[in-house]
Amino acid sequence: MISEVLEISSRVFSMLMKYISLCRHCLATAVLLQLPAKAEVQFVDVTAVAEIAFRHQNGATGEKHFPETQGSGVVFFDHDADGWLDLYFANSAGPGALYRNRGDGRFEETTAAAGVAESGHGMGCAAADYDQDGDLDLYITCYGPNILYRNNGDGSFTNVTSRSGVGHPGFSTGAAFADYDQDGDPDLYVANYVEYPPEVNPPCIQAKGLQVYCGPEAFDPQADVFFRNEGDRTFADISDAVGLLPRAARELGAFFSDYDQDGDLDLYVAGDRTPNLLYRNDGSRFIEVGFLAGVAFDEAGEALAGMGVAAGDYDRDGFFDFFVTNYQWETNNLYRNLGNGFFADTTFESGLGIPSLRFLAWGTVFFDYDNDGDCDLFVANGHLDDNVELFDTSVTYAQQNQLFRNDGQGRFADVTNSAGPGLALVQVSRGAAVGDYDEDGDLDLVVSNNNQPAALLHNDGGNQNHWLTIKLVGSYAPASSGHSQDQLRGPSSNRDGIGALVKVVAGGRLQIDEVRSGSSFLCQDDLRLYFGLGALKKAELVEVRWPSGIVEQLTDVAANQVLTLYEPDKSVKPKH
């Protein structure tokens, strides 16, 4: 027993020394760890009150099949266009679950009635209006053929996988819709993980003779897939033509972001024990620049266990920074965008290095939970092995999630233990997504857990500060304008506004965000954008750069509203 404790202590100490030695600002880091944990906002577990009864099933048989422990994801989306965010949970060994938001704080399960019970061995999910008919469709990634459900516009869906051509039969994980070629139709990227034939399940035995889930190194990477939207409700596989590297990484979380601010969407993907990949959009093809840009490895040049990803301008310099979650005894990584095509690893100087070492991290989101105008950060944690405590007493299978508050200077303090009972939950978490499900002006969290019930965490108090929610509708004319609602006019963007860049200036402070489909780990946030305004009752400027290139500006925008903007037919500047 003593030798075991000494071994663990030695391991922890060596890991700490390794990462502290990598940090160029160790003194600053030590100071940051003592930041006051200010967190007036409380997150409360309202899963039961909201009548959400979904429990993920992983189908574990005791044989440690690799896909069992990976899932699953969740998406916030308003599938019936009634103004209230609904939820879909992917499931691995049973039907997924669609929960319709009743608008009174409660949800009702409508899975069977909506026609989305078939979910395969579900992993992740993403939503977008792929056919541009005004409602959100649902895509499910699976271990096995993926599934596309077309929204019928009446609260129900039709499985159109075969007709659409996107039923890729791989080990798919993260997915994201985006109009990469700016033709008005959202295209689809699907991240694939490893080659795993179930009949070949290599037994992996750890030092004490216990069988565990194999690490990703036991399997070859699987090639990713890129589908171009043909505009006729079908997709074409253009993976090779668009420049995806074949079998370059074991990929999990993914998102699109215009990191270089050149007007088109680039693609970032987390690699598990392989380099993270950054595909720069070169107009018609993607060029992989992750190593050159500084976002492929950690500061020591190692490929870590990339799981989930998030993008946000945490330092408010007008460029999107990247965050990647990793394995236990590794740090998660924060990459600061320098604005010149390069990134710097600021994990330690931001205060995020040491707090992440004890956790195996998955889903993650940048979001302003207290509406003070800065990007805060949430991380979902949970171990892979359900028997880990039998061979490593320094870790646990179920783990506490983490909330980090941005101090406004680009540094973070761990406020988990003062942010309410919802953050005290100890679960085997995987996915995480945000959205204002109760329309009260602050962002709530939903967490998916492996082989456990999901958790809906209500934000109690974030709306004490002022806020602004922006919903974008591309290529769409409101009836009052004299156009029919289905009439496309002028340069057109996809109806969801995916890829639009929004800048908000309030009190002289700049905030930016993009409309994104797909991020975190196998998840998607609400497509609307949320901006905290603190004590300010208005924003001096709201600027939208639509995917079509049209730029729209509004001045003196009142706080505490959901502002719906329809794409204009030409650039619009405010009158002075």
Coordinates of C-alpha atoms in Angstrom, one line a residue:
M1 CA 0.0 0.0 0.0
I2 CA 2.8 2.4 0.9
S3 CA 4.6 1.6 -2.3
E4 CA 1.5 2.2 -4.3
V5 CA 0.9 5.6 -2.6
L6 CA 4.5 6.6 -3.3
E7 CA 4.2 5.5 -6.9
I8 CA 1.1 7.7 -7.4
S9 CA 2.7 10.6 -5.6
S10 CA 5.8 10.3 -7.7
R11 CA 3.6 10.2 -10.8
V12 CA 1.7 13.3 -9.8
F13 CA 4.8 15.2 -8.9
S14 CA 6.6 14.4 -12.1
M15 CA 3.6 15.5 -14.1
L16 CA 3.4 18.8 -12.2
M17 CA 7.1 19.4 -12.7
K18 CA 6.8 18.7 -16.4
Y19 CA 4.1 21.2 -17.0
I20 CA 5.4 23.8 -14.6
S21 CA 8.8 23.7 -16.3
L22 CA 7.0 24.3 -19.7
C23 CA 5.3 27.4 -18.4
R24 CA 7.1 30.6 -19.2
H25 CA 5.2 32.5 -16.6
C26 CA 5.3 30.3 -13.5
L27 CA 5.1 33.1 -11.0
A28 CA 2.1 34.5 -12.7
T29 CA 0.5 31.1 -12.7
A30 CA 1.0 30.7 -9.0
V31 CA -0.6 34.0 -8.4
L32 CA -3.5 33.2 -10.6
L33 CA -4.3 30.1 -8.7
Q34 CA -5.1 32.3 -5.7
L35 CA -7.6 34.5 -7.5
P36 CA -10.8 35.0 -5.5
A37 CA -13.5 32.6 -6.6
K38 CA -16.2 35.1 -7.4
A39 CA -19.4 33.3 -8.6
E40 CA -22.7 34.8 -7.6
V41 CA -24.4 32.8 -10.3
Q42 CA -25.7 29.4 -9.2
F43 CA -26.3 26.4 -11.5
V44 CA -29.1 24.2 -10.3
D45 CA -29.9 20.7 -11.4
V46 CA -33.5 20.9 -12.7
T47 CA -33.5 17.7 -14.8
A48 CA -36.3 16.1 -12.8
V49 CA -38.3 19.4 -12.5
A50 CA -38.0 19.8 -16.3
E51 CA -39.3 16.2 -16.7
I52 CA -36.3 15.1 -18.6
A53 CA -35.9 11.4 -18.0
F54 CA -33.3 10.4 -20.6
R55 CA -30.6 8.0 -19.6
H56 CA -27.8 7.2 -22.0
Q57 CA -27.2 3.5 -22.6
N58 CA -23.8 2.4 -23.7
G59 CA -24.5 -1.3 -24.3
A60 CA -21.5 -2.5 -22.3
T61 CA -21.1 -6.2 -22.2
G62 CA -18.1 -6.5 -20.1
E63 CA -15.9 -7.2 -23.1
K64 CA -14.7 -3.6 -23.3
H65 CA -15.7 -2.8 -26.8
F66 CA -14.1 0.6 -27.6
P67 CA -17.3 2.5 -28.8
E68 CA -19.1 1.8 -25.5
T69 CA -17.3 4.4 -23.5
Q70 CA -17.1 7.3 -26.0
G71 CA -20.7 8.5 -26.3
S72 CA -22.7 10.6 -26.4
G73 CA -23.8 14.0 -27.5
V74 CA -26.7 16.5 -27.2
V75 CA -28.0 19.4 -29.2
F76 CA -30.0 22.5 -28.2
F77 CA -32.3 23.4 -31.2
D78 CA -35.8 24.8 -31.8
H79 CA -37.1 22.0 -34.0
D80 CA -40.7 23.2 -34.1
A81 CA -39.9 26.9 -34.5
D82 CA -42.0 28.0 -31.5
G83 CA -39.3 30.1 -30.0
W84 CA -38.3 27.6 -27.3
L85 CA -35.2 25.5 -27.4
D86 CA -35.7 21.8 -27.6
L87 CA -33.2 19.0 -26.8
Y88 CA -32.1 15.9 -28.7
F89 CA -29.9 13.3 -26.9
A90 CA -28.0 10.8 -29.0
N91 CA -28.0 7.2 -27.6
S92 CA -25.6 4.3 -28.2
A93 CA -27.6 1.2 -27.3
G94 CA -31.2 2.4 -27.5
P95 CA -33.3 5.1 -29.1
G96 CA -32.2 8.7 -28.9
A97 CA -34.6 11.1 -27.2
L98 CA -36.3 14.3 -28.5
Y99 CA -37.6 16.6 -25.8
R100 CA -40.0 19.4 -26.8
N101 CA -39.8 22.5 -24.7
R102 CA -43.3 23.4 -23.4
G103 CA -42.3 26.9 -22.5
D104 CA -43.1 26.6 -18.8
G105 CA -39.8 25.1 -17.6
R106 CA -40.9 21.6 -18.5
F107 CA -40.2 19.3 -21.5
E108 CA -42.2 16.5 -23.0
E109 CA -40.6 13.6 -24.8
T110 CA -41.8 13.4 -28.4
T111 CA -39.3 10.9 -29.8
A112 CA -41.7 8.4 -31.3
A113 CA -44.3 10.9 -32.4
A114 CA -41.6 13.0 -34.1
G115 CA -40.2 9.9 -35.9
V116 CA -36.6 10.1 -34.6
A117 CA -36.5 7.0 -32.4
E118 CA -34.0 5.2 -34.8
S119 CA -30.6 6.3 -33.7
G120 CA -28.2 3.5 -34.5
H121 CA -25.2 3.3 -32.2
G122 CA -25.5 7.1 -31.7
M123 CA -22.4 9.2 -31.0
G124 CA -23.0 12.9 -31.8
C125 CA -25.5 15.2 -33.3
A126 CA -25.8 18.5 -35.1
A127 CA -28.7 20.5 -36.5
A128 CA -29.1 22.9 -39.5
D129 CA -31.6 23.7 -42.2
Y130 CA -29.8 21.7 -44.9
D131 CA -32.6 22.0 -47.4
Q132 CA -33.3 25.7 -46.7
D133 CA -37.0 25.3 -46.1
G134 CA -37.1 27.3 -42.9
D135 CA -36.8 24.6 -40.2
L136 CA -33.9 22.7 -38.5
D137 CA -33.0 19.2 -39.6
L138 CA -31.1 16.7 -37.5
Y139 CA -27.9 14.7 -38.2
I140 CA -26.8 11.9 -36.0
T141 CA -23.2 10.4 -36.1
C142 CA -22.9 6.8 -35.3
Y143 CA -20.6 3.8 -34.9
G144 CA -22.1 2.5 -38.1
P145 CA -24.3 4.3 -40.7
N146 CA -25.0 7.9 -39.8
I147 CA -28.6 9.2 -40.0
L148 CA -30.1 12.4 -41.4
Y149 CA -33.6 13.4 -40.4
R150 CA -35.4 16.0 -42.5
N151 CA -37.8 18.3 -40.6
N152 CA -41.3 18.1 -42.0
G153 CA -42.2 21.5 -40.5
D154 CA -45.0 20.1 -38.3
G155 CA -42.9 18.8 -35.4
S156 CA -42.1 15.5 -37.1
F157 CA -39.1 14.2 -39.1
T158 CA -38.5 11.9 -42.0
N159 CA -35.4 9.7 -42.3
V160 CA -33.8 10.8 -45.6
T161 CA -30.4 9.2 -45.1
S162 CA -30.5 7.1 -48.2
R163 CA -31.7 9.8 -50.6
S164 CA -29.4 12.4 -49.2
G165 CA -26.2 10.3 -49.5
V166 CA -24.8 11.1 -46.0
G167 CA -25.2 7.7 -44.3
H168 CA -21.5 7.2 -44.0
P169 CA -20.9 3.8 -42.3
G170 CA -17.8 4.5 -40.3
F171 CA -16.9 5.3 -36.6
S172 CA -18.2 8.9 -36.8
T173 CA -17.9 11.3 -33.9
G174 CA -18.1 15.1 -34.3
A175 CA -20.1 16.7 -37.1
A176 CA -20.6 20.3 -38.2
F177 CA -22.6 22.0 -40.9
A178 CA -21.1 25.1 -42.7
D179 CA -21.3 26.8 -46.1
Y180 CA -17.6 26.4 -46.9
D181 CA -18.0 27.4 -50.5
Q182 CA -20.4 30.3 -49.8
D183 CA -23.0 29.1 -52.3
G184 CA -25.9 29.5 -49.8
D185 CA -26.2 25.9 -48.9
P186 CA -24.8 24.4 -45.7
D187 CA -22.3 21.6 -46.3
L188 CA -21.4 18.9 -43.8
Y189 CA -18.1 17.7 -42.3
V190 CA -18.0 14.4 -40.4
A191 CA -15.1 13.5 -38.2
N192 CA -14.2 9.9 -38.0
Y193 CA -12.3 8.2 -35.2
V194 CA -10.7 4.8 -35.7
E195 CA -11.0 1.5 -37.6
Y196 CA -12.8 -0.8 -35.2
P197 CA -14.2 -4.0 -36.5
P198 CA -16.2 -5.4 -33.5
E199 CA -15.1 -9.0 -34.3
V200 CA -11.5 -7.9 -33.7
N201 CA -11.6 -6.6 -30.1
P202 CA -8.0 -6.8 -28.8
P203 CA -7.9 -7.5 -25.0
C204 CA -6.0 -4.7 -23.2
I205 CA -4.7 -5.7 -19.8
Q206 CA -3.2 -3.2 -17.4
A207 CA -0.4 -3.9 -14.9
K208 CA -2.6 -5.4 -12.2
G209 CA -4.1 -7.9 -14.7
L210 CA -7.5 -6.1 -15.1
Q211 CA -9.0 -5.7 -18.5
V212 CA -9.5 -2.0 -19.6
Y213 CA -10.6 -0.2 -22.6
C214 CA -7.8 -0.1 -25.2
G215 CA -6.2 3.3 -25.8
P216 CA -6.7 4.9 -29.3
E217 CA -3.1 3.8 -30.2
A218 CA -4.4 0.2 -30.6
F219 CA -6.4 1.3 -33.7
D220 CA -5.6 3.0 -37.0
P221 CA -7.2 6.4 -37.8
Q222 CA -10.2 6.4 -40.0
A223 CA -10.6 8.8 -42.9
D224 CA -12.9 11.8 -42.4
V225 CA -15.7 12.7 -44.8
F226 CA -16.7 16.1 -46.3
F227 CA -20.1 16.3 -48.0
R228 CA -20.9 19.2 -50.4
N229 CA -24.6 20.3 -50.4
E230 CA -25.8 20.0 -54.0
G231 CA -28.9 22.2 -53.4
D232 CA -31.4 19.5 -54.3
R233 CA -31.5 17.8 -50.9
T234 CA -28.6 15.6 -51.8
F235 CA -24.9 15.7 -50.9
A236 CA -21.8 14.7 -52.7
D237 CA -18.7 13.2 -51.0
I238 CA -15.8 15.5 -52.0
S239 CA -13.4 14.5 -49.2
D240 CA -10.5 14.0 -51.5
A241 CA -11.2 17.0 -53.8
V242 CA -11.6 19.4 -50.9
G243 CA -8.2 18.5 -49.5
L244 CA -8.9 16.4 -46.4
L245 CA -5.8 14.4 -45.5
P246 CA -6.5 10.7 -45.5
R247 CA -6.3 9.0 -42.1
A248 CA -4.3 11.9 -40.7
A249 CA -5.8 11.8 -37.2
R250 CA -8.1 10.0 -34.9
E251 CA -10.7 12.8 -34.7
L252 CA -13.4 13.7 -32.2
G253 CA -14.6 17.2 -31.6
A254 CA -14.8 19.6 -34.6
F255 CA -16.0 23.2 -35.5
F256 CA -15.8 25.7 -38.3
S257 CA -14.4 29.2 -37.6
D258 CA -13.0 32.0 -39.6
Y259 CA -9.9 32.1 -37.5
D260 CA -7.9 34.3 -39.9
Q261 CA -10.8 36.7 -40.6
D262 CA -10.5 36.4 -44.4
G263 CA -14.2 35.9 -44.9
D264 CA -14.5 32.1 -45.3
L265 CA -14.8 29.3 -42.8
D266 CA -11.8 27.2 -41.7
L267 CA -12.1 23.9 -39.9
Y268 CA -10.5 22.7 -36.6
V269 CA -10.5 19.1 -35.4
A270 CA -9.2 17.5 -32.2
G271 CA -7.0 14.5 -32.7
D272 CA -6.7 11.7 -30.1
R273 CA -3.0 10.8 -29.7
T274 CA -2.6 12.3 -33.2
P275 CA -2.1 16.0 -34.1
N276 CA -5.0 18.4 -34.0
L277 CA -5.8 19.5 -37.5
L278 CA -6.4 23.1 -38.7
Y279 CA -7.7 23.2 -42.3
R280 CA -7.4 26.8 -43.7
N281 CA -10.1 27.5 -46.3
D282 CA -8.3 28.5 -49.5
G283 CA -11.4 29.3 -51.5
S284 CA -12.1 25.9 -53.0
R285 CA -9.9 23.6 -51.0
F286 CA -8.6 23.2 -47.4
I287 CA -4.9 23.4 -46.6
E288 CA -3.8 21.8 -43.3
V289 CA -1.8 24.3 -41.3
G290 CA -2.1 23.1 -37.7
F291 CA 1.6 22.5 -37.0
L292 CA 2.5 25.8 -38.7
A293 CA -0.2 27.8 -36.9
G294 CA 0.8 26.3 -33.5
V295 CA -2.5 24.4 -32.6
A296 CA -1.5 20.8 -33.5
F297 CA 0.5 19.9 -30.3
D298 CA 1.0 21.1 -26.7
E299 CA 3.8 23.4 -25.7
A300 CA 6.2 20.4 -25.5
G301 CA 5.4 19.3 -29.0
E302 CA 3.4 16.3 -28.0
A303 CA 0.1 15.1 -29.5
L304 CA -2.3 14.8 -26.6
A305 CA -5.7 13.0 -26.3
G306 CA -7.7 15.7 -28.0
M307 CA -11.4 15.3 -27.2
G308 CA -13.6 18.4 -27.2
V309 CA -13.1 21.8 -28.8
A310 CA -14.4 25.3 -28.3
A311 CA -13.8 28.6 -30.0
G312 CA -14.2 32.0 -28.4
D313 CA -12.5 35.4 -28.1
Y314 CA -11.5 35.0 -24.4
D315 CA -9.2 38.1 -24.4
R316 CA -11.5 40.3 -26.5
D317 CA -8.9 41.2 -29.1
G318 CA -11.2 40.5 -32.1
F319 CA -9.8 37.0 -33.0
F320 CA -11.1 33.6 -32.1
D321 CA -9.0 31.5 -29.7
F322 CA -9.2 27.7 -29.5
F323 CA -9.6 25.4 -26.5
V324 CA -9.0 21.6 -26.5
T325 CA -9.8 19.1 -23.8
N326 CA -7.4 16.2 -23.1
Y327 CA -6.8 13.1 -20.9
Q328 CA -6.2 12.9 -17.2
W329 CA -2.7 13.9 -16.1
E330 CA -2.5 16.1 -19.2
T331 CA -3.5 19.7 -19.3
N332 CA -6.3 20.9 -21.5
N333 CA -4.9 23.4 -24.0
L334 CA -5.8 27.1 -24.6
Y335 CA -4.4 28.5 -27.8
R336 CA -4.5 32.3 -28.1
N337 CA -5.0 33.6 -31.6
L338 CA -2.3 36.2 -32.3
G339 CA -4.1 37.6 -35.2
N340 CA -1.4 36.9 -37.8
G341 CA -2.3 33.3 -38.6
F342 CA -0.4 32.0 -35.6
F343 CA -1.4 30.9 -32.1
A344 CA 0.4 30.8 -28.7
D345 CA -0.2 28.2 -26.1
T346 CA -1.4 30.2 -23.1
T347 CA -2.7 27.3 -21.0
F348 CA -0.6 28.1 -17.9
E349 CA -0.5 31.8 -18.0
S350 CA -4.3 31.9 -18.3
G351 CA -4.6 29.8 -15.1
L352 CA -6.1 26.7 -16.9
G353 CA -3.1 24.4 -16.7
I354 CA -2.8 22.9 -13.2
P355 CA -6.6 22.7 -12.5
S356 CA -7.1 20.4 -15.5
L357 CA -4.5 17.7 -14.5
R358 CA -6.7 15.6 -12.3
F359 CA -9.5 15.3 -14.8
L360 CA -10.3 13.4 -18.0
A361 CA -12.1 16.1 -20.0
W362 CA -14.5 15.9 -22.9
G363 CA -17.2 18.5 -23.8
T364 CA -16.4 22.1 -23.4
V365 CA -17.9 25.5 -24.2
F366 CA -16.9 29.1 -24.0
F367 CA -19.9 31.1 -22.7
D368 CA -20.6 34.2 -20.7
Y369 CA -22.5 32.6 -17.8
D370 CA -22.6 35.8 -15.7
N371 CA -23.3 38.3 -18.6
D372 CA -20.3 40.5 -17.7
G373 CA -19.0 40.6 -21.2
D374 CA -16.2 38.0 -21.0
C375 CA -16.0 34.4 -22.3
D376 CA -16.0 32.0 -19.4
L377 CA -15.4 28.3 -19.8
F378 CA -17.1 25.0 -18.9
V379 CA -15.5 21.6 -19.0
A380 CA -17.3 18.2 -18.7
N381 CA -15.2 15.4 -17.1
G382 CA -15.4 11.7 -16.6
H383 CA -13.1 8.7 -16.9
L384 CA -13.0 6.1 -19.7
D385 CA -12.7 3.0 -17.5
D386 CA -15.5 2.0 -15.1
N387 CA -12.9 0.0 -13.1
V388 CA -10.2 2.6 -12.9
E389 CA -10.4 2.9 -9.2
L390 CA -9.3 -0.7 -8.8
F391 CA -5.9 0.0 -10.4
D392 CA -5.4 3.7 -9.8
T393 CA -6.6 5.1 -6.5
S394 CA -5.6 8.6 -7.5
V395 CA -8.5 8.9 -9.9
T396 CA -12.2 8.2 -10.1
Y397 CA -14.6 7.0 -12.8
A398 CA -17.3 9.6 -12.1
Q399 CA -15.8 13.1 -11.9
Q400 CA -16.9 16.7 -11.1
N401 CA -17.3 19.1 -14.0
Q402 CA -15.5 22.4 -13.9
L403 CA -16.5 26.1 -14.4
F404 CA -13.8 28.7 -15.0
R405 CA -14.6 32.4 -14.6
N406 CA -12.8 34.9 -16.9
D407 CA -11.5 37.8 -14.9
G408 CA -11.6 40.2 -17.9
Q409 CA -7.9 40.2 -18.3
G410 CA -7.7 36.9 -20.1
R411 CA -7.1 34.8 -16.9
F412 CA -9.4 32.2 -15.4
A413 CA -10.3 31.2 -11.8
D414 CA -11.9 27.8 -11.0
V415 CA -15.3 28.7 -9.4
T416 CA -16.8 25.2 -9.6
N417 CA -17.3 24.8 -5.9
S418 CA -19.0 28.1 -5.4
A419 CA -21.3 28.0 -8.5
G420 CA -24.2 26.0 -7.2
P421 CA -25.3 22.5 -6.6
G422 CA -25.5 21.7 -10.3
L423 CA -21.7 22.0 -10.4
A424 CA -21.3 19.7 -7.4
L425 CA -22.6 16.7 -9.4
V426 CA -20.2 13.8 -9.8
Q427 CA -20.9 11.9 -13.0
V428 CA -19.4 10.3 -16.0
S429 CA -19.8 13.3 -18.3
R430 CA -19.2 13.5 -22.0
G431 CA -21.0 16.1 -24.0
A432 CA -21.9 19.7 -23.0
A433 CA -24.0 22.4 -24.8
V434 CA -25.4 25.8 -23.9
G435 CA -28.6 27.7 -24.6
D436 CA -31.2 29.8 -22.9
Y437 CA -34.0 27.2 -22.6
D438 CA -36.2 29.2 -20.4
E439 CA -35.7 32.5 -22.3
D440 CA -34.8 34.4 -19.1
G441 CA -31.7 36.1 -20.5
D442 CA -28.9 33.8 -19.3
L443 CA -27.2 30.7 -20.6
D444 CA -28.1 27.3 -19.2
L445 CA -26.1 24.1 -19.5
V446 CA -27.0 20.6 -20.6
V447 CA -24.6 17.7 -20.0
S448 CA -24.8 14.2 -21.4
N449 CA -23.4 11.4 -19.3
N450 CA -22.2 7.9 -20.4
N451 CA -24.6 5.2 -19.3
Q452 CA -26.2 7.6 -16.8
P453 CA -29.0 10.2 -16.8
A454 CA -28.4 13.5 -18.5
A455 CA -28.3 16.7 -16.5
L456 CA -30.0 20.1 -17.3
L457 CA -28.4 22.9 -15.2
H458 CA -30.4 26.1 -14.9
N459 CA -28.5 29.3 -14.6
D460 CA -29.8 31.2 -11.6
G461 CA -28.7 34.8 -11.5
G462 CA -26.8 35.4 -14.8
N463 CA -29.5 37.7 -15.9
Q464 CA -28.8 40.1 -13.1
N465 CA -26.5 41.7 -15.7
H466 CA -27.9 43.0 -19.0
W467 CA -27.7 40.8 -22.2
L468 CA -28.4 40.7 -25.9
T469 CA -29.4 37.7 -27.9
I470 CA -29.1 37.8 -31.7
K471 CA -30.9 35.4 -34.1
L472 CA -29.8 35.6 -37.7
V473 CA -32.0 34.5 -40.7
G474 CA -30.3 34.4 -44.0
S475 CA -31.9 34.8 -47.4
Y476 CA -35.2 35.4 -45.9
A477 CA -37.6 38.3 -46.2
P478 CA -40.3 38.9 -43.5
A479 CA -43.8 39.2 -44.8
S480 CA -44.0 42.9 -43.8
S481 CA -41.2 43.7 -46.3
G482 CA -43.4 42.9 -49.3
H483 CA -41.4 39.7 -50.1
S484 CA -42.8 36.2 -49.6
Q485 CA -41.1 34.4 -46.8
D486 CA -39.6 31.9 -49.2
Q487 CA -38.2 34.4 -51.6
L488 CA -34.4 34.5 -52.1
R489 CA -33.1 37.9 -53.1
G490 CA -29.7 39.2 -53.9
P491 CA -26.5 37.7 -52.4
S492 CA -27.8 34.9 -50.2
S493 CA -26.6 33.2 -47.0
N494 CA -27.8 30.0 -45.6
R495 CA -31.0 30.4 -43.6
D496 CA -29.4 29.7 -40.2
G497 CA -26.7 32.3 -40.8
I498 CA -24.1 29.7 -40.0
G499 CA -20.7 31.3 -40.5
A500 CA -21.9 34.9 -39.9
L501 CA -19.5 37.0 -37.8
V502 CA -21.2 39.3 -35.2
K503 CA -19.4 42.1 -33.4
V504 CA -20.9 43.9 -30.5
V505 CA -19.5 47.1 -29.0
A506 CA -20.8 48.1 -25.6
G507 CA -19.2 50.6 -23.3
G508 CA -16.3 50.7 -25.7
R509 CA -15.6 47.0 -25.3
L510 CA -15.6 44.7 -28.2
Q511 CA -17.1 41.2 -28.3
I512 CA -17.3 38.8 -31.2
D513 CA -18.9 35.5 -32.0
E514 CA -19.9 33.3 -34.9
V515 CA -22.9 31.2 -35.7
R516 CA -21.7 27.6 -35.5
S517 CA -23.2 24.2 -36.0
G518 CA -21.2 21.6 -34.1
S519 CA -18.5 22.0 -31.4
S520 CA -17.7 20.8 -27.9
F521 CA -17.6 17.0 -27.9
L522 CA -20.3 15.5 -30.2
C523 CA -22.6 18.4 -29.4
Q524 CA -24.1 21.6 -30.6
D525 CA -25.1 24.8 -28.8
D526 CA -28.1 27.0 -29.7
L527 CA -27.5 28.7 -33.1
R528 CA -28.4 32.1 -31.6
L529 CA -25.6 34.3 -30.3
Y530 CA -25.5 35.6 -26.7
F531 CA -23.7 38.7 -25.5
G532 CA -23.4 39.9 -21.9
L533 CA -23.5 43.6 -21.4
G534 CA -22.9 43.9 -17.7
A535 CA -24.5 47.1 -16.3
L536 CA -25.0 48.6 -19.7
K537 CA -28.5 49.1 -21.0
K538 CA -27.5 49.2 -24.7
A539 CA -24.8 48.3 -27.2
E540 CA -23.4 51.2 -29.2
L541 CA -22.8 49.0 -32.2
V542 CA -23.9 45.6 -33.6
E543 CA -22.2 44.6 -36.8
V544 CA -23.1 41.5 -38.8
R545 CA -20.9 40.2 -41.6
W546 CA -23.2 37.7 -43.3
P547 CA -21.7 34.7 -45.1
S548 CA -22.7 36.3 -48.4
G549 CA -20.3 39.2 -47.6
I550 CA -23.0 41.7 -46.8
V551 CA -22.2 43.8 -43.8
E552 CA -25.0 45.2 -41.7
Q553 CA -24.6 47.7 -38.8
L554 CA -27.0 48.8 -36.2
T555 CA -26.5 51.5 -33.5
D556 CA -27.9 52.1 -30.0
V557 CA -29.4 48.6 -29.7
A558 CA -31.4 48.1 -26.5
A559 CA -30.3 45.4 -24.1
N560 CA -32.4 42.5 -22.7
Q561 CA -34.0 41.4 -26.0
V562 CA -33.9 38.7 -28.6
L563 CA -33.0 40.6 -31.7
T564 CA -33.9 38.8 -35.0
L565 CA -32.1 40.1 -38.0
Y566 CA -33.0 39.2 -41.6
E567 CA -30.2 39.3 -44.2
P568 CA -30.6 42.6 -46.2
D569 CA -30.0 42.7 -50.0
K570 CA -27.1 45.0 -49.7
S571 CA -24.7 46.3 -47.0
V572 CA -26.3 48.6 -44.5
K573 CA -24.5 51.2 -42.4
P574 CA -26.2 53.2 -39.7
K575 CA -27.1 56.8 -40.4
H576 CA -25.4 59.5 -38.3

